[in-house]
Amino acid sequence: MTQSFKKVHAITGMKDVLPDSSAQWQQLEHTVRQWLASYGYRNMRTPILEHTRLFTRGIGEVTDIVEKEMYSFTDALNNEHLTMRPEFTAGIVRAAIENNILYDRPQRVYSLGPVFRHEKPQRGRYRQFHQIDVEALGFAGPDVDAELILMLARLWKILGLKDIRLELNSLGQAAERAAHRDALIAYLEQHRDVLDEEALRRMYTNPLRVLDTKNPAMQEMANNAPRLFDFLGEESLAHFDGVRRRLDDAGIQYTLNPRLVRGLDYYNLTVFEWVTDQLGAQGTVCGGGRYDGLIELLGGKSAPAVGFAIGVERLLDLCSQSGPSVAAAECQVYMIHQSDEAQRAAVGLAEQLRDAGLAVIVHAGSSGFKSQFKRADASGAAVAVILGGDELAAGTASIKWLRADALEGQAQQEAIPQDRLVTELKQRV
Ligand code: ATP
Ligand code: MG
């Protein structure tokens, strides 16, 4: 007796992309790679696993990600503390330092792929999700901050997205944040009674993050708190001004959001988010900013940098609202046959069609014409090629157009000499 096997399910919050929806992913990836190349950004790939201390150091101990969202474990084979990347930036910076790629020039780079955060799964929030991560390493000026934002505006245009808006802020420099921090802690101490548990825990370690709260009971307190913006000095203001002027030049609208602080510790000066109302509670599609201190913090020679990350699942959700996506066809030509001999002839013809650049499926196994036609229809192919006994005897193949849009005035079914098949289909499919 065989023991029944308990079905294994995917891990909570980790999704499969099935063949009928992968076309949408592939198309987006294709568009994104072309878009990035058009601004001179080159692909970079780093490992999914890194040493845990890269993230605790790079992202900051008192952040949502490091405090409660990382998939970390000890490698039992050598006792190393490892973490599945919760974001790309720290890994990219580690790799840039380690391989010395900033030695003679700045670098524009990007990565696409999965990242992992142990969060409560809901629409737009998963435990494995994907990011398009873009980093400009070694650039100091506001021109590159603006370039990144301009790029994003172009991507939304390419994708036909309209309901997406830009929020902008400046976090200034460390000394400015320190002065503001003192004022903020004094303010929080005065408003202890409205702070929730998390806020009380963070008010001395990361008071800025207290203002980033989603707790409705704390909104008024947060709205009236001392603003970092009011503590910015001349240089920080000039940088911010440089970004804003370039956005104005390009006609890009934005809202100044003094409460925008972002969830990671390493940001300074410009920070931004692109937000939509079309995705329910998880409306932030892209977040980014400048992180001039990170490269040095992670052991490199001090160099400025700026970047952003787009959440792919949220972006695809948004794209699919402007129109249903169509599943990709399995092939262009579906070959139907009736005997062992015909099947073998079909294999040869299919190879010739593939040489001519067509995507071809030869029906697998033997079944009646009717069920083979059903499969051909379901495959999404434009045309079926039929090799029956009559065709074999006559050295022909019959073709039958399967979809109205592929038909366009062509005879629905006709016989073609086998040696003309490739030429005919190449022209007509
Ligand atoms: P949120 O405030 O929504 O948690 P975040 O500030 O943690 O976002 P970032 O670290 O800036 O997010 O990541 C960049 C982008 O990745 C976000 O703007 C969002 O689109 C996407 N993202 C973040 N967390 C998730 C998640 N758990 N599932 C799906 N997408 C996510
Ligand atoms: Mg988060």
PDB file of N, CA, C and O in Angstrom, residues 252-275:
ATOM      1  N   ILE A 252       8.073  68.232 -14.712  1.00  0.00           N
ATOM      2  CA  ILE A 252       7.634  67.148 -13.831  1.00  0.00           C
ATOM      3  C   ILE A 252       7.044  67.738 -12.551  1.00  0.00           C
ATOM      4  O   ILE A 252       7.683  68.509 -11.855  1.00  0.00           O
ATOM      5  N   GLN A 253       5.793  67.379 -12.287  1.00  0.00           N
ATOM      6  CA  GLN A 253       5.119  67.899 -11.107  1.00  0.00           C
ATOM      7  C   GLN A 253       5.458  67.050  -9.893  1.00  0.00           C
ATOM      8  O   GLN A 253       5.695  65.853 -10.030  1.00  0.00           O
ATOM      9  N   TYR A 254       5.465  67.694  -8.731  1.00  0.00           N
ATOM     10  CA  TYR A 254       5.742  66.936  -7.511  1.00  0.00           C
ATOM     11  C   TYR A 254       5.114  67.636  -6.319  1.00  0.00           C
ATOM     12  O   TYR A 254       4.760  68.808  -6.393  1.00  0.00           O
ATOM     13  N   THR A 255       4.985  66.910  -5.233  1.00  0.00           N
ATOM     14  CA  THR A 255       4.526  67.487  -3.975  1.00  0.00           C
ATOM     15  C   THR A 255       5.693  67.424  -3.007  1.00  0.00           C
ATOM     16  O   THR A 255       6.370  66.406  -2.927  1.00  0.00           O
ATOM     17  N   LEU A 256       5.915  68.504  -2.279  1.00  0.00           N
ATOM     18  CA  LEU A 256       6.922  68.462  -1.222  1.00  0.00           C
ATOM     19  C   LEU A 256       6.284  67.788  -0.018  1.00  0.00           C
ATOM     20  O   LEU A 256       5.233  68.200   0.443  1.00  0.00           O
ATOM     21  N   ASN A 257       6.921  66.738   0.466  1.00  0.00           N
ATOM     22  CA  ASN A 257       6.385  66.023   1.618  1.00  0.00           C
ATOM     23  C   ASN A 257       7.444  65.985   2.723  1.00  0.00           C
ATOM     24  O   ASN A 257       8.307  65.120   2.731  1.00  0.00           O
ATOM     25  N   PRO A 258       7.364  66.936   3.661  1.00  0.00           N
ATOM     26  CA  PRO A 258       8.397  67.027   4.702  1.00  0.00           C
ATOM     27  C   PRO A 258       8.420  65.795   5.603  1.00  0.00           C
ATOM     28  O   PRO A 258       9.382  65.589   6.340  1.00  0.00           O
ATOM     29  N   ARG A 259       7.370  64.962   5.557  1.00  0.00           N
ATOM     30  CA  ARG A 259       7.313  63.772   6.411  1.00  0.00           C
ATOM     31  C   ARG A 259       7.945  62.559   5.748  1.00  0.00           C
ATOM     32  O   ARG A 259       8.053  61.495   6.354  1.00  0.00           O
ATOM     33  N   LEU A 260       8.319  62.718   4.485  1.00  0.00           N
ATOM     34  CA  LEU A 260       8.886  61.570   3.773  1.00  0.00           C
ATOM     35  C   LEU A 260      10.304  61.303   4.279  1.00  0.00           C
ATOM     36  O   LEU A 260      11.210  62.116   4.062  1.00  0.00           O
ATOM     37  N   VAL A 261      10.516  60.171   4.987  1.00  0.00           N
ATOM     38  CA  VAL A 261      11.860  59.898   5.505  1.00  0.00           C
ATOM     39  C   VAL A 261      12.433  58.577   4.979  1.00  0.00           C
ATOM     40  O   VAL A 261      13.612  58.319   5.076  1.00  0.00           O
ATOM     41  N   ARG A 262      11.557  57.712   4.418  1.00  0.00           N
ATOM     42  CA  ARG A 262      12.000  56.423   3.890  1.00  0.00           C
ATOM     43  C   ARG A 262      12.431  55.476   5.018  1.00  0.00           C
ATOM     44  O   ARG A 262      12.829  55.894   6.086  1.00  0.00           O
ATOM     45  N   GLY A 263      12.322  54.178   4.736  1.00  0.00           N
ATOM     46  CA  GLY A 263      12.499  53.207   5.807  1.00  0.00           C
ATOM     47  C   GLY A 263      13.932  52.784   6.100  1.00  0.00           C
ATOM     48  O   GLY A 263      14.164  51.926   6.925  1.00  0.00           O
ATOM     49  N   LEU A 264      14.894  53.346   5.401  1.00  0.00           N
ATOM     50  CA  LEU A 264      16.269  52.879   5.589  1.00  0.00           C
ATOM     51  C   LEU A 264      17.122  54.012   6.123  1.00  0.00           C
ATOM     52  O   LEU A 264      16.881  55.175   5.831  1.00  0.00           O
ATOM     53  N   ASP A 265      18.112  53.659   6.891  1.00  0.00           N
ATOM     54  CA  ASP A 265      18.922  54.658   7.586  1.00  0.00           C
ATOM     55  C   ASP A 265      19.877  55.432   6.700  1.00  0.00           C
ATOM     56  O   ASP A 265      20.332  56.497   7.060  1.00  0.00           O
ATOM     57  N   TYR A 266      20.209  54.868   5.551  1.00  0.00           N
ATOM     58  CA  TYR A 266      21.383  55.413   4.871  1.00  0.00           C
ATOM     59  C   TYR A 266      21.129  56.648   4.007  1.00  0.00           C
ATOM     60  O   TYR A 266      22.036  57.169   3.398  1.00  0.00           O
ATOM     61  N   TYR A 267      19.906  57.131   3.959  1.00  0.00           N
ATOM     62  CA  TYR A 267      19.628  58.243   3.044  1.00  0.00           C
ATOM     63  C   TYR A 267      20.091  59.600   3.561  1.00  0.00           C
ATOM     64  O   TYR A 267      20.105  59.851   4.753  1.00  0.00           O
ATOM     65  N   ASN A 268      20.473  60.483   2.644  1.00  0.00           N
ATOM     66  CA  ASN A 268      20.699  61.890   2.963  1.00  0.00           C
ATOM     67  C   ASN A 268      20.222  62.730   1.780  1.00  0.00           C
ATOM     68  O   ASN A 268      19.892  62.184   0.720  1.00  0.00           O
ATOM     69  N   LEU A 269      20.147  64.040   1.966  1.00  0.00           N
ATOM     70  CA  LEU A 269      19.670  64.955   0.912  1.00  0.00           C
ATOM     71  C   LEU A 269      18.378  64.440   0.257  1.00  0.00           C
ATOM     72  O   LEU A 269      17.442  64.091   0.957  1.00  0.00           O
ATOM     73  N   THR A 270      18.377  64.331  -1.077  1.00  0.00           N
ATOM     74  CA  THR A 270      17.139  64.026  -1.791  1.00  0.00           C
ATOM     75  C   THR A 270      16.543  62.656  -1.470  1.00  0.00           C
ATOM     76  O   THR A 270      17.248  61.641  -1.539  1.00  0.00           O
ATOM     77  N   VAL A 271      15.266  62.617  -1.117  1.00  0.00           N
ATOM     78  CA  VAL A 271      14.528  61.347  -1.072  1.00  0.00           C
ATOM     79  C   VAL A 271      13.217  61.553  -1.815  1.00  0.00           C
ATOM     80  O   VAL A 271      12.687  62.671  -1.862  1.00  0.00           O
ATOM     81  N   PHE A 272      12.726  60.469  -2.432  1.00  0.00           N
ATOM     82  CA  PHE A 272      11.475  60.612  -3.191  1.00  0.00           C
ATOM     83  C   PHE A 272      10.709  59.297  -3.225  1.00  0.00           C
ATOM     84  O   PHE A 272      11.283  58.218  -3.002  1.00  0.00           O
ATOM     85  N   GLU A 273       9.429  59.407  -3.473  1.00  0.00           N
ATOM     86  CA  GLU A 273       8.583  58.238  -3.698  1.00  0.00           C
ATOM     87  C   GLU A 273       7.586  58.554  -4.795  1.00  0.00           C
ATOM     88  O   GLU A 273       7.149  59.698  -4.926  1.00  0.00           O
ATOM     89  N   TRP A 274       7.274  57.526  -5.584  1.00  0.00           N
ATOM     90  CA  TRP A 274       6.183  57.644  -6.562  1.00  0.00           C
ATOM     91  C   TRP A 274       5.012  56.839  -6.013  1.00  0.00           C
ATOM     92  O   TRP A 274       5.164  55.659  -5.689  1.00  0.00           O
ATOM     93  N   VAL A 275       3.863  57.502  -5.914  1.00  0.00           N
ATOM     94  CA  VAL A 275       2.716  56.939  -5.217  1.00  0.00           C
ATOM     95  C   VAL A 275       1.480  56.962  -6.109  1.00  0.00           C
ATOM     96  O   VAL A 275       1.337  57.857  -6.945  1.00  0.00           O
TER      97      VAL A 275
END
